[in-house]
Amino acid sequence: MALLGCDDCPVRDHAVCSALSSDERAELSRIGQHRSFRRGETIFAAGDDSIACATLVAGAIKLSQYDSEGVERIQALVHPSGFLGQLFAAEVDQHATALCDSRLCLFPRADFERLMARHPRLTRAILERTLAELRETRALVDLIGRRDSRARVVGLLLSFARAASESRCQLAPAFEMPLTRGEAAGLLGTTIETVSRQLGRLEEEGMIRREGARGIVLSDPEALRAAFA
Amino acid sequence: MALLGCDDCPVRDHAVCSALSSDERAELSRIGQHRSFRRGETIFAAGDDSIACATLVAGAIKLSQYDSEGVERIQALVHPSGFLGQLFAAEVDQHATALCDSRLCLFPRADFERLMARHPRLTRAILERTLAELRETRALVDLIGRRDSRARVVGLLLSFARAASESRCQLAPAFEMPLTRGEAAGLLGTTIETVSRQLGRLEEEGMIRREGARGIVLSDPEALRAAFA
DNA sequence: CGGCTAGTTGAGTTAGGTCAAGACTCGTGG
DNA sequence: CCACGAGTCTTGACCTAACTCAACTAGCCG
């Protein structure tokens, strides 16, 4: 827990707060505070009162629901500068879990919504972010609905590689998978075994190298890109 | 093309305009106009300038993209009271096509965005609608990613039955499928043949009756619900 | 009536799911 | 520091849901 120092915030130019004037941002910073979470820690759980929302400053978060049989269904991943929390809802219906040690900039939801009402630009920024998320989710529908298991795995690797690079357009040459095989499988609508086999095959074909259980090195990023298109 | 008569608009209590005060609504009605589209007509096409947005008053619309091989990928269906159009974008990247004869309430995008900037409640209403759409799209991810072809078809039937009933929570006892088998298959991430076979099986089992190529009668709605859960 | 598109149905094939066995990783305690 | 154990990952063998290909039927429009 620490007061905000927006000036050296690594996501200050990309998070929703970047849409604000410096006055507005100062106001926002007054209601926010940083907090860290360890890998695996729950940030909020389905059924909790929806009391907070947040910008992810560093790390990675998964949003998931559990069906009646207790099977996890991952709905989205949040990367740094992403926004987290359910606005306009009394209760949250998702779990948010830190996939690795993460730092959040937390805002009380009520205060945040008041600020949105007072500063249309903030609402507008949230709206644009939500539209972007919708686009991404539709891309996921496409990935799951029309591509075979290999393309799904490749797509996931590419999205992690992009998330791991600062610029978000380039691919990081190497990264750690933030998801277990099981989580990746759930997200891609396939199975642990299939994910594992496809990774094995990509390694055989020289596109990637596996380093330990989670490390991925893109040994031939172009081939990987080609395998996706 | 006709001037707006909001007073007897069938979706006045559900569309985004329902969030506005009567003054604000009057302002909105000044920039909007009704227009009808015939089944199959294009409302806008990918690459068009994004000059308009709209509320669907009656009918049904599909939003789709075409991949590099020209295969259609349906991204969403819009039902009456739904909102249509890409805000904050110079060009649209989707096709919008009328699935049956439809009536829209069209707004010039620039005017509409100006109104949003001036009336935060409108922005807020659009935001809530976008969040709802995101929830639905995530439900679709779940449907496609984890359920077998039978559950996917059942899910689609249930969603049409809900859309066809006025209250939106109940199931209409009978309706016309607004999609061809091919479109339904694309949406569900499966094939024409599989959709056809699953419909046949549901009919054999007495849950539905097919009337002509597109008509569906829910002869046992409860069993259908149970088959989905 | 004949041609066209959409839908159905059948037969054969296959991608990927399931089940099972073994290997690797990593945290904990002796 | 090593040994143990629980969880995670990999790999193999088998099986099935759904895809592909193909033939046929039902509506629909000129």
PDB file of C-alpha atoms in Angstrom, chain B residues 4-213:
ATOM      1  CA  LEU B   4     -38.990  10.450 -35.719  1.00  0.00           C
ATOM      2  CA  GLY B   5     -42.070   9.839 -33.700  1.00  0.00           C
ATOM      3  CA  CYS B   6     -40.485   8.672 -30.474  1.00  0.00           C
ATOM      4  CA  ASP B   7     -43.738   8.524 -28.591  1.00  0.00           C
ATOM      5  CA  ASP B   8     -44.918   5.336 -30.185  1.00  0.00           C
ATOM      6  CA  CYS B   9     -41.472   3.849 -30.800  1.00  0.00           C
ATOM      7  CA  PRO B  10     -41.557   0.164 -29.849  1.00  0.00           C
ATOM      8  CA  VAL B  11     -38.081   0.261 -28.314  1.00  0.00           C
ATOM      9  CA  ARG B  12     -38.288   3.627 -26.577  1.00  0.00           C
ATOM     10  CA  ASP B  13     -37.977   2.014 -23.159  1.00  0.00           C
ATOM     11  CA  HIS B  14     -35.044  -0.227 -23.974  1.00  0.00           C
ATOM     12  CA  ALA B  15     -32.800   1.511 -26.459  1.00  0.00           C
ATOM     13  CA  VAL B  16     -29.964   3.828 -25.432  1.00  0.00           C
ATOM     14  CA  CYS B  17     -32.277   6.813 -25.737  1.00  0.00           C
ATOM     15  CA  SER B  18     -34.255   5.526 -22.756  1.00  0.00           C
ATOM     16  CA  ALA B  19     -31.436   6.761 -20.538  1.00  0.00           C
ATOM     17  CA  LEU B  20     -32.073  10.357 -21.530  1.00  0.00           C
ATOM     18  CA  SER B  21     -34.295  13.018 -20.068  1.00  0.00           C
ATOM     19  CA  SER B  22     -37.127  14.123 -22.324  1.00  0.00           C
ATOM     20  CA  ASP B  23     -35.206  17.263 -23.262  1.00  0.00           C
ATOM     21  CA  GLU B  24     -32.162  15.291 -24.201  1.00  0.00           C
ATOM     22  CA  ARG B  25     -34.269  12.800 -26.067  1.00  0.00           C
ATOM     23  CA  ALA B  26     -35.882  15.607 -28.025  1.00  0.00           C
ATOM     24  CA  GLU B  27     -32.427  16.762 -29.018  1.00  0.00           C
ATOM     25  CA  LEU B  28     -31.511  13.278 -30.118  1.00  0.00           C
ATOM     26  CA  SER B  29     -34.715  12.896 -32.097  1.00  0.00           C
ATOM     27  CA  ARG B  30     -33.855  16.023 -34.014  1.00  0.00           C
ATOM     28  CA  ILE B  31     -30.727  14.441 -35.479  1.00  0.00           C
ATOM     29  CA  GLY B  32     -32.222  10.983 -36.073  1.00  0.00           C
ATOM     30  CA  GLN B  33     -34.365   9.569 -38.816  1.00  0.00           C
ATOM     31  CA  HIS B  34     -35.972   6.256 -39.470  1.00  0.00           C
ATOM     32  CA  ARG B  35     -35.047   4.138 -42.393  1.00  0.00           C
ATOM     33  CA  SER B  36     -36.109   0.689 -43.510  1.00  0.00           C
ATOM     34  CA  PHE B  37     -33.965  -2.049 -44.993  1.00  0.00           C
ATOM     35  CA  ARG B  38     -35.078  -5.143 -46.848  1.00  0.00           C
ATOM     36  CA  ARG B  39     -33.908  -8.586 -45.910  1.00  0.00           C
ATOM     37  CA  GLY B  40     -30.387  -9.027 -47.232  1.00  0.00           C
ATOM     38  CA  GLU B  41     -29.704  -5.331 -47.707  1.00  0.00           C
ATOM     39  CA  THR B  42     -26.351  -3.957 -46.587  1.00  0.00           C
ATOM     40  CA  ILE B  43     -26.541  -1.226 -43.976  1.00  0.00           C
ATOM     41  CA  PHE B  44     -22.865  -0.464 -44.098  1.00  0.00           C
ATOM     42  CA  ALA B  45     -19.822  -2.305 -45.400  1.00  0.00           C
ATOM     43  CA  ALA B  46     -16.266  -2.660 -44.146  1.00  0.00           C
ATOM     44  CA  GLY B  47     -14.208   0.201 -45.457  1.00  0.00           C
ATOM     45  CA  ASP B  48     -17.088   2.653 -45.565  1.00  0.00           C
ATOM     46  CA  ASP B  49     -16.611   5.928 -43.779  1.00  0.00           C
ATOM     47  CA  SER B  50     -18.116   5.594 -40.351  1.00  0.00           C
ATOM     48  CA  ILE B  51     -20.772   8.254 -40.839  1.00  0.00           C
ATOM     49  CA  ALA B  52     -23.722   6.851 -38.962  1.00  0.00           C
ATOM     50  CA  CYS B  53     -24.824   4.929 -35.958  1.00  0.00           C
ATOM     51  CA  ALA B  54     -28.266   3.644 -35.178  1.00  0.00           C
ATOM     52  CA  THR B  55     -30.709   1.952 -32.903  1.00  0.00           C
ATOM     53  CA  LEU B  56     -32.453  -1.090 -34.313  1.00  0.00           C
ATOM     54  CA  VAL B  57     -36.188  -0.532 -34.011  1.00  0.00           C
ATOM     55  CA  ALA B  58     -37.442  -3.731 -35.584  1.00  0.00           C
ATOM     56  CA  GLY B  59     -35.943  -6.698 -37.413  1.00  0.00           C
ATOM     57  CA  ALA B  60     -32.523  -8.284 -36.997  1.00  0.00           C
ATOM     58  CA  ILE B  61     -29.025  -7.395 -38.159  1.00  0.00           C
ATOM     59  CA  LYS B  62     -25.836  -9.362 -38.436  1.00  0.00           C
ATOM     60  CA  LEU B  63     -22.388  -7.827 -37.986  1.00  0.00           C
ATOM     61  CA  SER B  64     -19.661  -9.674 -39.805  1.00  0.00           C
ATOM     62  CA  GLN B  65     -16.173  -9.494 -41.180  1.00  0.00           C
ATOM     63  CA  TYR B  66     -14.688 -11.362 -44.108  1.00  0.00           C
ATOM     64  CA  ASP B  67     -11.307 -13.013 -43.732  1.00  0.00           C
ATOM     65  CA  SER B  68      -8.620 -13.062 -46.387  1.00  0.00           C
ATOM     66  CA  GLU B  69     -10.254 -16.035 -48.110  1.00  0.00           C
ATOM     67  CA  GLY B  70     -13.568 -14.243 -48.234  1.00  0.00           C
ATOM     68  CA  VAL B  71     -15.157 -16.445 -45.578  1.00  0.00           C
ATOM     69  CA  GLU B  72     -17.725 -14.618 -43.514  1.00  0.00           C
ATOM     70  CA  ARG B  73     -17.181 -14.454 -39.776  1.00  0.00           C
ATOM     71  CA  ILE B  74     -20.295 -13.316 -38.009  1.00  0.00           C
ATOM     72  CA  GLN B  75     -19.342 -11.348 -34.927  1.00  0.00           C
ATOM     73  CA  ALA B  76     -22.657 -10.479 -33.421  1.00  0.00           C
ATOM     74  CA  LEU B  77     -26.353 -10.296 -34.009  1.00  0.00           C
ATOM     75  CA  VAL B  78     -28.302  -7.167 -33.198  1.00  0.00           C
ATOM     76  CA  HIS B  79     -31.852  -7.447 -31.965  1.00  0.00           C
ATOM     77  CA  PRO B  80     -34.445  -4.679 -31.589  1.00  0.00           C
ATOM     78  CA  SER B  81     -33.339  -1.897 -29.215  1.00  0.00           C
ATOM     79  CA  GLY B  82     -29.731  -2.813 -29.924  1.00  0.00           C
ATOM     80  CA  PHE B  83     -27.177  -0.224 -30.953  1.00  0.00           C
ATOM     81  CA  LEU B  84     -25.262  -0.320 -34.198  1.00  0.00           C
ATOM     82  CA  GLY B  85     -22.272   1.499 -35.590  1.00  0.00           C
ATOM     83  CA  GLN B  86     -18.661   2.198 -34.768  1.00  0.00           C
ATOM     84  CA  LEU B  87     -18.073   5.244 -32.666  1.00  0.00           C
ATOM     85  CA  PHE B  88     -14.763   7.106 -32.583  1.00  0.00           C
ATOM     86  CA  ALA B  89     -13.622   5.397 -35.785  1.00  0.00           C
ATOM     87  CA  ALA B  90     -13.073   6.976 -39.160  1.00  0.00           C
ATOM     88  CA  GLU B  91     -13.943   3.779 -41.000  1.00  0.00           C
ATOM     89  CA  VAL B  92     -16.113   0.839 -40.122  1.00  0.00           C
ATOM     90  CA  ASP B  93     -14.427  -2.548 -40.259  1.00  0.00           C
ATOM     91  CA  GLN B  94     -17.551  -4.654 -40.211  1.00  0.00           C
ATOM     92  CA  HIS B  95     -20.408  -5.339 -42.548  1.00  0.00           C
ATOM     93  CA  ALA B  96     -23.886  -4.839 -41.195  1.00  0.00           C
ATOM     94  CA  THR B  97     -26.576  -6.725 -43.053  1.00  0.00           C
ATOM     95  CA  ALA B  98     -30.307  -6.932 -42.470  1.00  0.00           C
ATOM     96  CA  LEU B  99     -31.319 -10.531 -41.780  1.00  0.00           C
ATOM     97  CA  CYS B 100     -34.962  -9.704 -42.279  1.00  0.00           C
ATOM     98  CA  ASP B 101     -36.869  -6.567 -43.132  1.00  0.00           C
ATOM     99  CA  SER B 102     -35.714  -4.098 -40.502  1.00  0.00           C
ATOM    100  CA  ARG B 103     -36.232  -0.569 -39.361  1.00  0.00           C
ATOM    101  CA  LEU B 104     -33.435   1.566 -37.977  1.00  0.00           C
ATOM    102  CA  CYS B 105     -33.303   4.893 -36.243  1.00  0.00           C
ATOM    103  CA  LEU B 106     -30.215   6.438 -37.826  1.00  0.00           C
ATOM    104  CA  PHE B 107     -28.015   9.197 -36.415  1.00  0.00           C
ATOM    105  CA  PRO B 108     -25.099  10.954 -38.085  1.00  0.00           C
ATOM    106  CA  ARG B 109     -22.114   9.746 -36.109  1.00  0.00           C
ATOM    107  CA  ALA B 110     -20.553  13.177 -35.657  1.00  0.00           C
ATOM    108  CA  ASP B 111     -23.767  14.653 -34.278  1.00  0.00           C
ATOM    109  CA  PHE B 112     -24.273  11.669 -32.063  1.00  0.00           C
ATOM    110  CA  GLU B 113     -20.775  11.934 -30.629  1.00  0.00           C
ATOM    111  CA  ARG B 114     -21.238  15.627 -30.002  1.00  0.00           C
ATOM    112  CA  LEU B 115     -24.364  14.771 -28.103  1.00  0.00           C
ATOM    113  CA  MET B 116     -22.461  12.179 -26.114  1.00  0.00           C
ATOM    114  CA  ALA B 117     -19.849  14.756 -25.187  1.00  0.00           C
ATOM    115  CA  ARG B 118     -22.561  17.128 -24.050  1.00  0.00           C
ATOM    116  CA  HIS B 119     -24.716  14.577 -22.257  1.00  0.00           C
ATOM    117  CA  PRO B 120     -22.686  12.206 -20.087  1.00  0.00           C
ATOM    118  CA  ARG B 121     -25.752  10.088 -19.522  1.00  0.00           C
ATOM    119  CA  LEU B 122     -25.747   9.136 -23.164  1.00  0.00           C
ATOM    120  CA  THR B 123     -22.107   8.092 -22.998  1.00  0.00           C
ATOM    121  CA  ARG B 124     -22.863   6.168 -19.876  1.00  0.00           C
ATOM    122  CA  ALA B 125     -25.786   4.391 -21.592  1.00  0.00           C
ATOM    123  CA  ILE B 126     -23.560   3.435 -24.511  1.00  0.00           C
ATOM    124  CA  LEU B 127     -20.948   2.203 -22.064  1.00  0.00           C
ATOM    125  CA  GLU B 128     -23.430   0.001 -20.238  1.00  0.00           C
ATOM    126  CA  ARG B 129     -24.642  -1.408 -23.524  1.00  0.00           C
ATOM    127  CA  THR B 130     -21.077  -2.137 -24.581  1.00  0.00           C
ATOM    128  CA  LEU B 131     -20.418  -3.881 -21.283  1.00  0.00           C
ATOM    129  CA  ALA B 132     -23.513  -6.006 -21.843  1.00  0.00           C
ATOM    130  CA  GLU B 133     -22.295  -6.871 -25.312  1.00  0.00           C
ATOM    131  CA  LEU B 134     -18.948  -7.867 -23.859  1.00  0.00           C
ATOM    132  CA  ARG B 135     -20.700 -10.179 -21.419  1.00  0.00           C
ATOM    133  CA  GLU B 136     -22.640 -11.754 -24.266  1.00  0.00           C
ATOM    134  CA  THR B 137     -19.556 -12.214 -26.371  1.00  0.00           C
ATOM    135  CA  ARG B 138     -17.853 -13.900 -23.445  1.00  0.00           C
ATOM    136  CA  ALA B 139     -20.832 -16.203 -23.125  1.00  0.00           C
ATOM    137  CA  LEU B 140     -20.334 -17.022 -26.788  1.00  0.00           C
ATOM    138  CA  VAL B 141     -16.671 -17.825 -26.148  1.00  0.00           C
ATOM    139  CA  ASP B 142     -17.815 -20.230 -23.498  1.00  0.00           C
ATOM    140  CA  LEU B 143     -20.428 -21.782 -25.776  1.00  0.00           C
ATOM    141  CA  ILE B 144     -17.970 -22.292 -28.593  1.00  0.00           C
ATOM    142  CA  GLY B 145     -15.003 -23.217 -26.463  1.00  0.00           C
ATOM    143  CA  ARG B 146     -16.418 -25.758 -24.067  1.00  0.00           C
ATOM    144  CA  ARG B 147     -19.741 -27.089 -25.252  1.00  0.00           C
ATOM    145  CA  ASP B 148     -20.381 -29.792 -27.832  1.00  0.00           C
ATOM    146  CA  SER B 149     -22.250 -29.120 -31.041  1.00  0.00           C
ATOM    147  CA  ARG B 150     -25.610 -30.064 -29.585  1.00  0.00           C
ATOM    148  CA  ALA B 151     -25.338 -27.573 -26.721  1.00  0.00           C
ATOM    149  CA  ARG B 152     -24.223 -24.899 -29.175  1.00  0.00           C
ATOM    150  CA  VAL B 153     -27.284 -25.393 -31.325  1.00  0.00           C
ATOM    151  CA  VAL B 154     -29.538 -25.474 -28.276  1.00  0.00           C
ATOM    152  CA  GLY B 155     -27.926 -22.288 -27.005  1.00  0.00           C
ATOM    153  CA  LEU B 156     -28.554 -20.572 -30.307  1.00  0.00           C
ATOM    154  CA  LEU B 157     -32.190 -21.667 -30.369  1.00  0.00           C
ATOM    155  CA  LEU B 158     -32.693 -20.416 -26.828  1.00  0.00           C
ATOM    156  CA  SER B 159     -31.158 -17.077 -27.639  1.00  0.00           C
ATOM    157  CA  PHE B 160     -33.406 -16.664 -30.688  1.00  0.00           C
ATOM    158  CA  ALA B 161     -36.419 -17.705 -28.658  1.00  0.00           C
ATOM    159  CA  ARG B 162     -35.553 -15.086 -26.059  1.00  0.00           C
ATOM    160  CA  ALA B 163     -34.968 -12.413 -28.671  1.00  0.00           C
ATOM    161  CA  ALA B 164     -38.306 -13.242 -30.299  1.00  0.00           C
ATOM    162  CA  SER B 165     -40.273 -12.895 -27.062  1.00  0.00           C
ATOM    163  CA  GLU B 166     -41.097  -9.376 -26.100  1.00  0.00           C
ATOM    164  CA  SER B 167     -39.970  -9.655 -22.513  1.00  0.00           C
ATOM    165  CA  ARG B 168     -36.544 -10.980 -23.451  1.00  0.00           C
ATOM    166  CA  CYS B 169     -36.515 -13.262 -20.409  1.00  0.00           C
ATOM    167  CA  GLN B 170     -39.153 -15.688 -21.548  1.00  0.00           C
ATOM    168  CA  LEU B 171     -38.961 -17.924 -24.570  1.00  0.00           C
ATOM    169  CA  ALA B 172     -41.172 -17.288 -27.578  1.00  0.00           C
ATOM    170  CA  PRO B 173     -42.988 -20.565 -28.332  1.00  0.00           C
ATOM    171  CA  ALA B 174     -42.143 -20.341 -32.035  1.00  0.00           C
ATOM    172  CA  PHE B 175     -39.986 -18.209 -34.291  1.00  0.00           C
ATOM    173  CA  GLU B 176     -38.221 -18.026 -37.615  1.00  0.00           C
ATOM    174  CA  MET B 177     -34.456 -18.582 -37.628  1.00  0.00           C
ATOM    175  CA  PRO B 178     -32.993 -15.340 -38.918  1.00  0.00           C
ATOM    176  CA  LEU B 179     -29.850 -17.154 -40.031  1.00  0.00           C
ATOM    177  CA  THR B 180     -29.227 -19.689 -42.759  1.00  0.00           C
ATOM    178  CA  ARG B 181     -27.689 -22.963 -41.647  1.00  0.00           C
ATOM    179  CA  GLY B 182     -24.383 -21.724 -42.951  1.00  0.00           C
ATOM    180  CA  GLU B 183     -24.544 -18.512 -40.962  1.00  0.00           C
ATOM    181  CA  ALA B 184     -25.554 -20.356 -37.821  1.00  0.00           C
ATOM    182  CA  ALA B 185     -22.704 -22.795 -38.353  1.00  0.00           C
ATOM    183  CA  GLY B 186     -20.220 -19.952 -38.749  1.00  0.00           C
ATOM    184  CA  LEU B 187     -21.431 -18.247 -35.620  1.00  0.00           C
ATOM    185  CA  LEU B 188     -21.224 -21.479 -33.625  1.00  0.00           C
ATOM    186  CA  GLY B 189     -17.855 -22.539 -34.973  1.00  0.00           C
ATOM    187  CA  THR B 190     -19.164 -25.676 -36.585  1.00  0.00           C
ATOM    188  CA  THR B 191     -20.495 -26.794 -39.990  1.00  0.00           C
ATOM    189  CA  ILE B 192     -23.760 -26.666 -41.886  1.00  0.00           C
ATOM    190  CA  GLU B 193     -24.134 -30.414 -41.699  1.00  0.00           C
ATOM    191  CA  THR B 194     -23.607 -30.548 -37.960  1.00  0.00           C
ATOM    192  CA  VAL B 195     -26.193 -27.841 -37.330  1.00  0.00           C
ATOM    193  CA  SER B 196     -28.653 -29.648 -39.559  1.00  0.00           C
ATOM    194  CA  ARG B 197     -28.049 -32.977 -37.859  1.00  0.00           C
ATOM    195  CA  GLN B 198     -28.385 -31.552 -34.374  1.00  0.00           C
ATOM    196  CA  LEU B 199     -31.648 -29.864 -35.306  1.00  0.00           C
ATOM    197  CA  GLY B 200     -32.837 -33.195 -36.682  1.00  0.00           C
ATOM    198  CA  ARG B 201     -31.880 -34.924 -33.478  1.00  0.00           C
ATOM    199  CA  LEU B 202     -33.633 -32.343 -31.310  1.00  0.00           C
ATOM    200  CA  GLU B 203     -36.730 -32.863 -33.431  1.00  0.00           C
ATOM    201  CA  GLU B 204     -36.545 -36.637 -33.049  1.00  0.00           C
ATOM    202  CA  GLU B 205     -36.284 -36.184 -29.316  1.00  0.00           C
ATOM    203  CA  GLY B 206     -39.420 -34.065 -29.346  1.00  0.00           C
ATOM    204  CA  MET B 207     -37.875 -30.838 -28.092  1.00  0.00           C
ATOM    205  CA  ILE B 208     -38.547 -28.838 -31.242  1.00  0.00           C
ATOM    206  CA  ARG B 209     -40.456 -29.086 -34.480  1.00  0.00           C
ATOM    207  CA  ARG B 210     -39.106 -27.723 -37.733  1.00  0.00           C
ATOM    208  CA  GLU B 211     -41.638 -25.913 -39.909  1.00  0.00           C
ATOM    209  CA  GLY B 212     -40.201 -25.382 -43.338  1.00  0.00           C
ATOM    210  CA  ALA B 213     -36.507 -24.576 -43.558  1.00  0.00           C
TER     211      ALA B 213
END
